[in-house]
């Protein structure tokens, strides 16, 4: 057969065979077509991913905004329960609550996910630090309402006011016994995932005191207040928190050291030994002739402290004013011992490892008075049991030297799982799929609900996530991706 040549020189056949040039052109055309198809698919996937991220960001922001607008009314556990149950009712989400401030929402498994073992999200909230709860609550509300196909999802909002885990402790264990995977969602000033959370000791220190009358003439009373701090969970929220109780105690100790003579009328601050105090206040009585000397010292101290803290804590302030003279003050010996123990007690970072990572921390959380007895509440958290034992002994020694009664109230166990376990591995995979980044787990010195949940369901896999608004969209998307990926293989 002769060569058949087209007008443009296209070589088609020769002796019944397809020409090499024609084959090459066909292959090239197919490759271009395939590349185009893949390009369109990739673009479509990218646009879909961007659309999903935008949707998550928009909706979680809307939930966060509504919670923020409502926070002034969230002054009690009942108020939070009412908000959540009303929200579920309007959104058509199955919901119930108990008498301990726990709200349980259930999202039924979608078609094709019936055989997937249930997942439980545990979101702790507290009325004494509601700001820090907004991001984790928004994440959970989004997942309760999203229309994506997932397995059975149960969401537990549990009262953790005072960081005492009272809601979890009182929860009906049936809500936990049938779930396979548990994810603890916590508010935090930092954003990270944990497979380890610390153990904790809690303490009570008490000081009985006597009072003495003071002269009404020739004396002035000054009330000093430290305030404007956010509070939060020790070792989880801030590593350099200017504890107002310690700040005020240090000031009074400085007066003593520099021979500024005063009498202590009262001292109080904070609300719980397990949370960072937001404020503290003390009233001292001085000779009216020393008023300028004291106020000059106060002005200097305030300027240094506020200047040092203002960038990280812009609302932090120390103020003082003259107040009505009290009728009685603490006996000088009792006042000296009280100020000494406030000044000496451990507070803040206790121990770091060689890499500079915090391993143990302490917190003086509350000072109160009733019936001639001052009570100081404190806590310590650590990733190492030996450090907790050492802190126990140190507190006991300090109290003994200051004539203060020491009592360890109780403890909470450390919780940990291996990063290679199934749930952490799947979360790692989901994080990578959603964000395109690798996930690194970090231990949390602060204790979590995980240690209680583990006791209630020893077969469940557990992981903790800590977040604020900066990672709300990314962490919500990660968990949504994880839930979608649970569809069983056929």
Coordinates of C-alpha atoms in Angstrom, one line a residue:
X1 CA 0.0 0.0 0.0
X2 CA 1.2 3.5 -0.8
X3 CA 1.5 6.2 1.8
X4 CA -1.5 8.3 2.2
X5 CA -0.6 11.9 2.8
X6 CA -3.2 14.5 3.8
X7 CA -3.2 18.1 2.6
X8 CA -1.2 19.1 5.7
X9 CA 1.2 16.3 5.5
X10 CA -0.6 14.0 8.1
X11 CA 0.8 10.5 7.7
X12 CA -2.0 8.0 8.3
X13 CA -1.2 4.5 7.1
X14 CA 1.4 2.6 5.4
X15 CA 1.0 -1.2 4.7
X16 CA -2.0 -1.3 7.2
X17 CA 0.1 0.2 10.1
X18 CA -0.6 3.4 12.0
X19 CA 2.1 5.9 11.6
X20 CA 4.4 6.8 14.6
X21 CA 3.6 10.5 14.2
X22 CA -0.1 9.9 14.4
X23 CA 0.3 7.8 17.5
X24 CA 2.4 10.5 19.1
X25 CA -0.2 13.1 18.3
X26 CA -3.0 10.9 19.7
X27 CA -1.1 10.2 22.9
X28 CA -0.2 13.9 23.3
X29 CA -3.9 14.8 22.9
X30 CA -4.9 12.3 25.5
X31 CA -2.3 13.5 27.9
X32 CA -3.6 17.1 27.5
X33 CA -7.1 16.0 27.9
X34 CA -6.3 14.0 31.1
X35 CA -4.3 16.8 32.5
X36 CA -7.2 19.2 31.8
X37 CA -9.6 16.8 33.5
X38 CA -7.3 16.5 36.5
X39 CA -6.8 20.2 36.6
X40 CA -10.5 20.9 36.6
X41 CA -11.0 18.3 39.3
X42 CA -8.2 19.7 41.4
X43 CA -9.6 23.2 40.9
X44 CA -13.1 22.0 41.8
X45 CA -11.8 20.3 44.9
X46 CA -9.8 23.3 45.9
X47 CA -12.8 25.5 45.5
X48 CA -15.0 23.1 47.4
X49 CA -12.4 23.0 50.2
X50 CA -12.2 26.8 50.3
X51 CA -16.0 27.0 50.3
X52 CA -16.2 24.6 53.2
X53 CA -13.6 26.5 55.1
X54 CA -15.4 29.7 54.5
X55 CA -18.7 28.2 55.6
X56 CA -17.1 26.8 58.8
X57 CA -15.4 30.2 59.6
X58 CA -18.7 32.1 59.0
X59 CA -20.9 29.8 61.0
X60 CA -18.5 29.3 64.0
X61 CA -18.0 33.1 64.0
X62 CA -21.7 33.6 64.2
X63 CA -22.1 31.2 67.1
X64 CA -19.1 32.8 68.9
X65 CA -20.6 36.3 68.4
X66 CA -24.0 35.2 69.8
X67 CA -22.3 33.6 72.8
X68 CA -20.2 36.7 73.3
X69 CA -23.3 38.9 73.1
X70 CA -25.0 36.7 75.7
X71 CA -22.1 36.4 78.1
X72 CA -23.4 39.1 80.4
X73 CA -26.3 36.9 81.2
X74 CA -24.2 33.7 81.7
X75 CA -23.7 34.3 85.4
X76 CA -25.0 31.0 86.6
X77 CA -25.0 27.3 85.6
X78 CA -28.8 27.5 85.1
X79 CA -28.4 30.4 82.6
X80 CA -25.9 28.4 80.5
X81 CA -28.1 25.3 80.6
X82 CA -31.1 27.4 79.5
X83 CA -29.1 28.9 76.6
X84 CA -27.9 25.6 75.3
X85 CA -31.3 23.8 75.6
X86 CA -33.1 26.7 73.9
X87 CA -30.5 26.7 71.2
X88 CA -30.9 23.0 70.6
X89 CA -34.7 23.4 70.5
X90 CA -34.6 26.1 67.8
X91 CA -32.1 24.1 65.7
X92 CA -33.9 20.8 65.9
X93 CA -31.1 19.1 67.8
X94 CA -32.0 16.3 70.3
X95 CA -31.1 17.6 73.8
X96 CA -31.5 16.9 77.5
X97 CA -30.0 18.1 80.7
X98 CA -29.5 17.0 84.3
X99 CA -29.5 18.7 87.7
X100 CA -25.7 19.1 87.7
X101 CA -25.4 21.5 84.8
X102 CA -24.7 18.9 82.1
X103 CA -26.3 19.4 78.7
X104 CA -26.3 16.4 76.4
X105 CA -27.0 16.8 72.6
X106 CA -27.3 13.8 70.3
X107 CA -26.9 13.8 66.5
X108 CA -28.1 10.6 64.9
X109 CA -25.8 8.6 62.5
X110 CA -26.4 9.3 58.8
X111 CA -27.1 6.6 56.3
X112 CA -24.0 4.6 55.6
X113 CA -22.6 5.4 59.1
X114 CA -24.9 3.3 61.2
X115 CA -22.1 0.8 62.1
X116 CA -19.6 3.5 63.1
X117 CA -19.0 3.6 66.9
X118 CA -20.3 6.7 68.6
X119 CA -18.1 9.7 69.2
X120 CA -18.4 12.0 72.3
X121 CA -17.3 15.6 72.4
X122 CA -16.9 16.8 76.0
X123 CA -16.9 20.6 76.2
X124 CA -16.3 22.1 79.7
X125 CA -17.8 25.5 80.5
X126 CA -17.4 27.8 83.5
X127 CA -19.4 30.8 84.6
X128 CA -16.4 32.3 86.3
X129 CA -14.4 32.4 83.0
X130 CA -17.1 32.3 80.3
X131 CA -14.9 34.2 77.8
X132 CA -12.5 31.3 77.6
X133 CA -15.4 28.9 76.9
X134 CA -16.7 30.7 73.8
X135 CA -14.4 29.1 71.2
X136 CA -14.8 25.5 72.3
X137 CA -18.6 25.9 72.7
X138 CA -18.8 27.4 69.2
X139 CA -16.9 24.4 67.7
X140 CA -19.3 22.0 69.4
X141 CA -22.4 23.9 68.4
X142 CA -21.3 23.9 64.7
X143 CA -20.7 20.1 64.8
X144 CA -24.1 19.6 66.4
X145 CA -25.8 21.5 63.6
X146 CA -23.7 20.7 60.5
X147 CA -25.4 18.6 57.8
X148 CA -22.4 16.5 56.9
X149 CA -22.8 12.7 57.0
X150 CA -21.2 11.3 60.2
X151 CA -21.7 8.6 62.7
X152 CA -23.6 9.0 65.9
X153 CA -22.2 12.1 67.6
X154 CA -22.9 13.0 71.2
X155 CA -21.9 16.4 72.6
X156 CA -21.7 16.9 76.3
X157 CA -21.5 20.4 77.7
X158 CA -20.4 20.0 81.3
X159 CA -20.1 22.5 84.2
X160 CA -16.5 23.1 85.3
X161 CA -17.0 26.3 87.3
X162 CA -14.1 26.7 89.7
X163 CA -12.2 24.1 87.6
X164 CA -13.6 21.4 89.9
X165 CA -15.1 19.1 87.2
X166 CA -18.3 19.0 89.2
X167 CA -20.4 18.3 86.1
X168 CA -18.4 15.3 85.0
X169 CA -18.2 13.9 88.5
X170 CA -22.0 13.9 88.8
X171 CA -22.8 12.7 85.2
X172 CA -24.8 9.5 84.6
X173 CA -22.1 7.1 83.4
X174 CA -24.5 5.7 80.8
X175 CA -23.9 8.7 78.6
X176 CA -20.2 7.6 78.4
X177 CA -20.3 3.8 78.5
X178 CA -21.5 3.3 74.9
X179 CA -19.1 5.7 73.1
X180 CA -15.8 4.6 71.5
X181 CA -14.0 7.8 70.9
X182 CA -13.9 10.8 73.3
X183 CA -12.6 14.3 72.4
X184 CA -12.2 16.8 75.3
X185 CA -12.6 20.4 74.0
X186 CA -11.1 23.1 76.2
X187 CA -10.6 26.8 76.0
X188 CA -7.0 28.1 76.1
X189 CA -4.9 31.1 75.4
X190 CA -2.8 28.7 73.2
X191 CA -3.9 26.2 70.6
X192 CA -2.7 22.6 70.7
X193 CA -3.7 19.0 70.9
X194 CA -2.7 16.8 73.8
X195 CA -2.3 13.1 74.5
X196 CA -1.1 13.9 78.1
X197 CA -2.6 16.1 80.8
X198 CA -1.2 16.6 84.3
X199 CA -2.1 15.4 87.7
X200 CA -3.2 17.8 90.4
X201 CA -3.1 18.4 94.2
X202 CA -5.4 20.9 96.0
X203 CA -4.7 22.6 99.3
X204 CA -6.3 24.5 102.1
X205 CA -4.3 26.7 104.5
X206 CA -6.0 28.3 107.5
X207 CA -4.9 31.0 109.9
X208 CA -6.8 31.9 113.1
X209 CA -6.3 35.5 114.2
X210 CA -7.2 37.9 116.9
X211 CA -8.1 41.6 116.5
X212 CA -7.3 44.8 118.4
X213 CA -9.0 48.1 118.6
X214 CA -7.3 51.1 116.9
X215 CA -7.5 54.8 117.7
X216 CA -9.9 56.8 115.7
X217 CA -7.7 59.8 115.7
X218 CA -4.4 60.2 114.0
X219 CA -4.9 57.2 111.6
X220 CA -6.0 56.7 108.0
X221 CA -7.3 53.7 106.2
X222 CA -6.3 52.9 102.7
X223 CA -7.9 50.2 100.5
X224 CA -5.6 48.8 97.8
X225 CA -7.1 46.9 94.9
X226 CA -5.5 44.8 92.2
X227 CA -8.0 44.0 89.3
X228 CA -8.6 43.8 85.6
X229 CA -7.2 40.3 85.1
X230 CA -9.0 37.6 83.0
X231 CA -8.6 34.6 85.3
X232 CA -8.6 31.2 83.8
X233 CA -7.2 27.8 84.4
X234 CA -3.7 27.6 85.9
X235 CA -0.9 26.1 83.7
X236 CA -3.3 26.2 80.8
X237 CA -4.1 29.8 80.3
X238 CA -1.0 31.9 81.1
X239 CA 2.5 31.0 82.1
X240 CA 3.4 34.5 83.5
X241 CA 0.1 35.5 85.1
X242 CA 0.4 38.4 87.6
X243 CA -1.5 36.8 90.4
X244 CA -3.3 39.6 92.2
X245 CA -3.1 37.9 95.5
X246 CA 0.6 37.5 95.2
X247 CA 1.0 41.0 93.8
X248 CA -0.8 42.4 96.8
X249 CA 1.1 40.2 99.2
X250 CA 4.4 41.2 97.7
X251 CA 3.5 44.9 98.2
X252 CA 2.6 44.4 101.9
X253 CA 5.8 42.4 102.4
X254 CA 7.7 45.3 100.8
X255 CA 6.2 47.7 103.3
X256 CA 7.4 45.5 106.1
X257 CA 10.9 45.1 104.7
X258 CA 11.3 48.9 104.4
X259 CA 9.9 49.6 107.8
X260 CA 6.7 51.1 106.6
X261 CA 4.5 50.6 109.7
X262 CA 0.9 49.6 109.0
X263 CA -1.9 47.5 110.5
X264 CA -3.9 45.0 108.4
X265 CA -7.6 45.2 108.6
X266 CA -8.6 42.8 105.8
X267 CA -7.4 40.9 102.8
X268 CA -9.4 38.9 100.2
X269 CA -9.3 37.8 96.6
X270 CA -10.2 35.1 94.1
X271 CA -12.9 32.5 94.2
X272 CA -11.3 29.1 93.9
X273 CA -7.9 27.5 94.5
X274 CA -8.2 25.8 91.1
X275 CA -8.5 29.0 89.0
X276 CA -6.4 32.0 88.5
X277 CA -7.8 34.9 90.6
X278 CA -9.1 38.0 88.8
X279 CA -8.7 40.4 91.6
X280 CA -7.6 41.0 95.2
X281 CA -8.1 43.7 97.8
X282 CA -6.6 44.7 101.2
X283 CA -7.3 47.4 103.7
X284 CA -4.4 48.8 105.8
X285 CA -4.4 51.4 108.6
X286 CA -1.5 53.8 108.8
X287 CA -0.5 56.9 110.8
X288 CA -1.8 59.9 109.1
X289 CA 1.6 61.5 109.2
X290 CA 2.9 58.7 107.0
X291 CA 0.2 59.1 104.4
X292 CA 2.4 60.8 101.8
X293 CA 5.3 58.3 102.3
X294 CA 2.9 55.4 101.7
X295 CA 1.2 56.9 98.7
X296 CA 4.6 57.8 97.1
X297 CA 5.6 54.2 97.6
X298 CA 2.3 53.0 96.1
X299 CA 2.6 55.3 93.1
X300 CA 6.1 54.0 92.4
X301 CA 5.0 50.3 92.8
X302 CA 1.9 50.8 90.6
X303 CA 3.9 52.4 87.8
X304 CA 6.4 49.6 87.7
X305 CA 3.9 46.8 87.9
X306 CA 1.4 48.2 85.3
X307 CA 4.2 49.1 82.9
X308 CA 5.6 45.6 83.1
X309 CA 2.2 43.9 82.6
X310 CA 0.3 46.3 80.3
X311 CA 1.2 44.8 77.0
X312 CA -0.1 41.3 77.8
X313 CA -2.8 42.4 80.3
X314 CA -4.0 45.8 79.1
X315 CA -6.8 45.9 81.7
X316 CA -4.6 45.2 84.6
X317 CA -4.5 47.9 87.2
X318 CA -3.7 48.7 90.8
X319 CA -5.6 51.4 92.6
X320 CA -5.9 52.8 96.1
X321 CA -8.2 55.1 98.0
X322 CA -8.8 56.4 101.5
X323 CA -11.8 54.6 103.1
X324 CA -13.6 54.8 106.4
X325 CA -11.5 53.8 109.3
X326 CA -12.3 50.2 110.6
X327 CA -13.0 49.7 114.3
X328 CA -10.6 46.7 114.6
X329 CA -7.5 45.3 112.9
X330 CA -5.5 42.1 113.1
X331 CA -3.1 41.7 116.0
X332 CA 0.3 42.6 114.7
X333 CA 1.8 39.1 115.2
X334 CA -1.0 37.5 113.3
X335 CA -0.8 40.0 110.5
X336 CA 2.9 39.5 110.2
X337 CA 2.5 35.8 109.9
X338 CA -0.3 36.1 107.4
X339 CA 1.6 38.5 105.1
X340 CA 4.7 36.3 105.4
X341 CA 2.8 33.2 104.2
X342 CA 1.1 35.0 101.3
X343 CA 4.5 36.3 100.2
X344 CA 6.3 32.9 100.6
X345 CA 3.7 30.5 99.2
X346 CA 4.5 29.0 95.8
X347 CA 2.8 30.5 92.8
X348 CA 3.4 30.2 89.1
X349 CA 5.9 28.0 87.3
X350 CA 7.5 25.6 89.7
X351 CA 9.7 23.4 87.4
X352 CA 10.8 23.4 83.8
X353 CA 12.8 20.7 82.0
X354 CA 16.1 21.2 80.1
X355 CA 14.2 22.2 77.0
X356 CA 12.4 25.0 78.9
X357 CA 9.0 23.2 78.9
X358 CA 6.9 23.8 81.9
X359 CA 6.5 20.5 83.9
X360 CA 4.9 21.8 87.1
X361 CA 3.0 24.9 88.2
X362 CA 1.3 26.2 91.3
X363 CA -1.5 28.6 92.0
X364 CA -2.7 30.7 95.0
X365 CA -6.3 31.0 93.9
X366 CA -8.4 32.3 96.8
X367 CA -8.2 34.1 100.1
X368 CA -11.3 34.5 102.3
X369 CA -12.2 35.2 105.9
X370 CA -15.0 34.0 108.1
X371 CA -15.4 33.8 111.9
X372 CA -11.9 34.9 112.8
X373 CA -10.2 32.5 110.4
X374 CA -8.5 33.3 107.1
X375 CA -8.6 30.5 104.5
X376 CA -6.2 30.3 101.6
X377 CA -7.0 27.8 98.7
X378 CA -4.3 26.7 96.4
X379 CA -3.5 24.0 93.8
X380 CA -0.5 22.5 92.0
X381 CA -0.4 20.7 88.6
X382 CA 2.4 18.5 87.2
X383 CA 3.3 16.0 84.5
X384 CA 5.5 14.3 87.1
X385 CA 4.2 12.7 90.3
X386 CA 7.5 13.3 92.0
X387 CA 7.1 17.1 91.5
X388 CA 3.6 17.0 93.1
X389 CA 5.0 15.2 96.1
X390 CA 7.8 17.8 96.4
X391 CA 5.3 20.7 96.2
X392 CA 3.1 19.0 98.8
X393 CA 6.0 18.9 101.2
X394 CA 7.2 22.5 100.4
X395 CA 3.7 23.9 101.1
X396 CA 3.6 22.0 104.3
X397 CA 7.0 23.3 105.4
X398 CA 6.1 26.9 104.6
X399 CA 2.9 26.8 106.5
X400 CA 4.7 25.3 109.5
X401 CA 7.2 28.2 109.6
X402 CA 4.4 30.7 109.5
X403 CA 2.1 29.1 112.1
X404 CA -0.5 28.3 109.4
X405 CA -2.5 25.0 109.3
X406 CA -1.8 22.9 106.3
X407 CA -4.2 20.5 104.7
X408 CA -4.1 18.7 101.3
X409 CA -7.7 18.4 100.2
X410 CA -7.3 15.9 97.4
X411 CA -5.8 15.0 94.0
X412 CA -6.5 14.2 90.4
X413 CA -4.6 11.6 88.4
X414 CA -2.5 12.3 85.4
X415 CA -3.9 11.1 82.0
X416 CA -1.9 9.9 79.0
X417 CA -2.2 7.8 75.8
X418 CA 0.3 6.9 73.1
X419 CA 0.4 9.2 70.1
X420 CA 0.5 6.1 67.9
X421 CA -2.9 4.9 69.2
X422 CA -5.8 4.8 66.8
X423 CA -7.6 8.0 67.8
X424 CA -4.6 10.3 67.9
X425 CA -3.4 8.9 64.5
X426 CA -6.8 9.5 62.9
X427 CA -6.9 13.1 64.3
X428 CA -3.4 13.6 62.9
X429 CA -4.5 12.4 59.5
X430 CA -7.6 14.6 59.5
X431 CA -5.6 17.6 60.5
X432 CA -3.2 17.0 57.6
X433 CA -6.1 16.5 55.1
X434 CA -7.9 19.7 56.2
X435 CA -5.0 22.1 56.8
X436 CA -2.2 20.6 54.8
X437 CA 0.0 20.8 57.8
X438 CA 1.4 18.2 60.2
X439 CA 0.1 18.0 63.7
X440 CA 2.4 17.9 66.7
X441 CA 1.0 16.9 70.1
X442 CA 1.9 18.9 73.2
X443 CA 1.5 17.8 76.8
X444 CA -0.8 20.0 79.0
X445 CA 0.4 20.5 82.6
X446 CA -3.2 21.4 83.6
X447 CA -5.4 18.5 84.4
X448 CA -8.4 17.7 82.2
X449 CA -11.7 15.8 82.2
X450 CA -9.9 12.9 80.5
X451 CA -8.7 11.4 83.8
X452 CA -12.3 11.1 85.0
X453 CA -13.6 9.9 81.6
X454 CA -11.0 7.2 81.5
X455 CA -12.3 5.8 84.8
X456 CA -15.9 5.8 83.5
X457 CA -15.1 4.0 80.2
X458 CA -11.7 2.2 80.2
X459 CA -12.3 1.0 76.6
X460 CA -12.8 4.4 75.1
X461 CA -10.0 6.2 73.2
X462 CA -9.5 9.8 74.4
X463 CA -7.7 12.9 73.1
X464 CA -7.7 16.6 74.2
X465 CA -7.8 19.7 72.1
X466 CA -7.2 23.3 73.5
X467 CA -8.2 26.3 71.4
X468 CA -9.2 29.9 71.2
X469 CA -10.7 31.9 68.3
X470 CA -7.4 31.9 66.4
X471 CA -7.8 28.2 65.5
X472 CA -11.6 27.9 65.7
X473 CA -12.1 27.3 62.0
X474 CA -9.1 24.9 61.6
X475 CA -9.8 22.7 64.6
X476 CA -13.5 22.6 63.7
X477 CA -12.7 21.5 60.2
X478 CA -10.2 18.9 61.5
X479 CA -12.9 17.3 63.7
X480 CA -15.4 17.4 60.9
X481 CA -13.0 15.8 58.6
X482 CA -12.3 13.1 61.2
X483 CA -16.0 12.4 61.6
X484 CA -16.5 12.1 57.9
X485 CA -13.6 9.7 57.6
X486 CA -15.2 7.2 60.0
X487 CA -17.5 5.7 57.3
X488 CA -16.9 1.9 57.5
X489 CA -15.4 0.1 54.6
X490 CA -17.8 -2.1 52.6

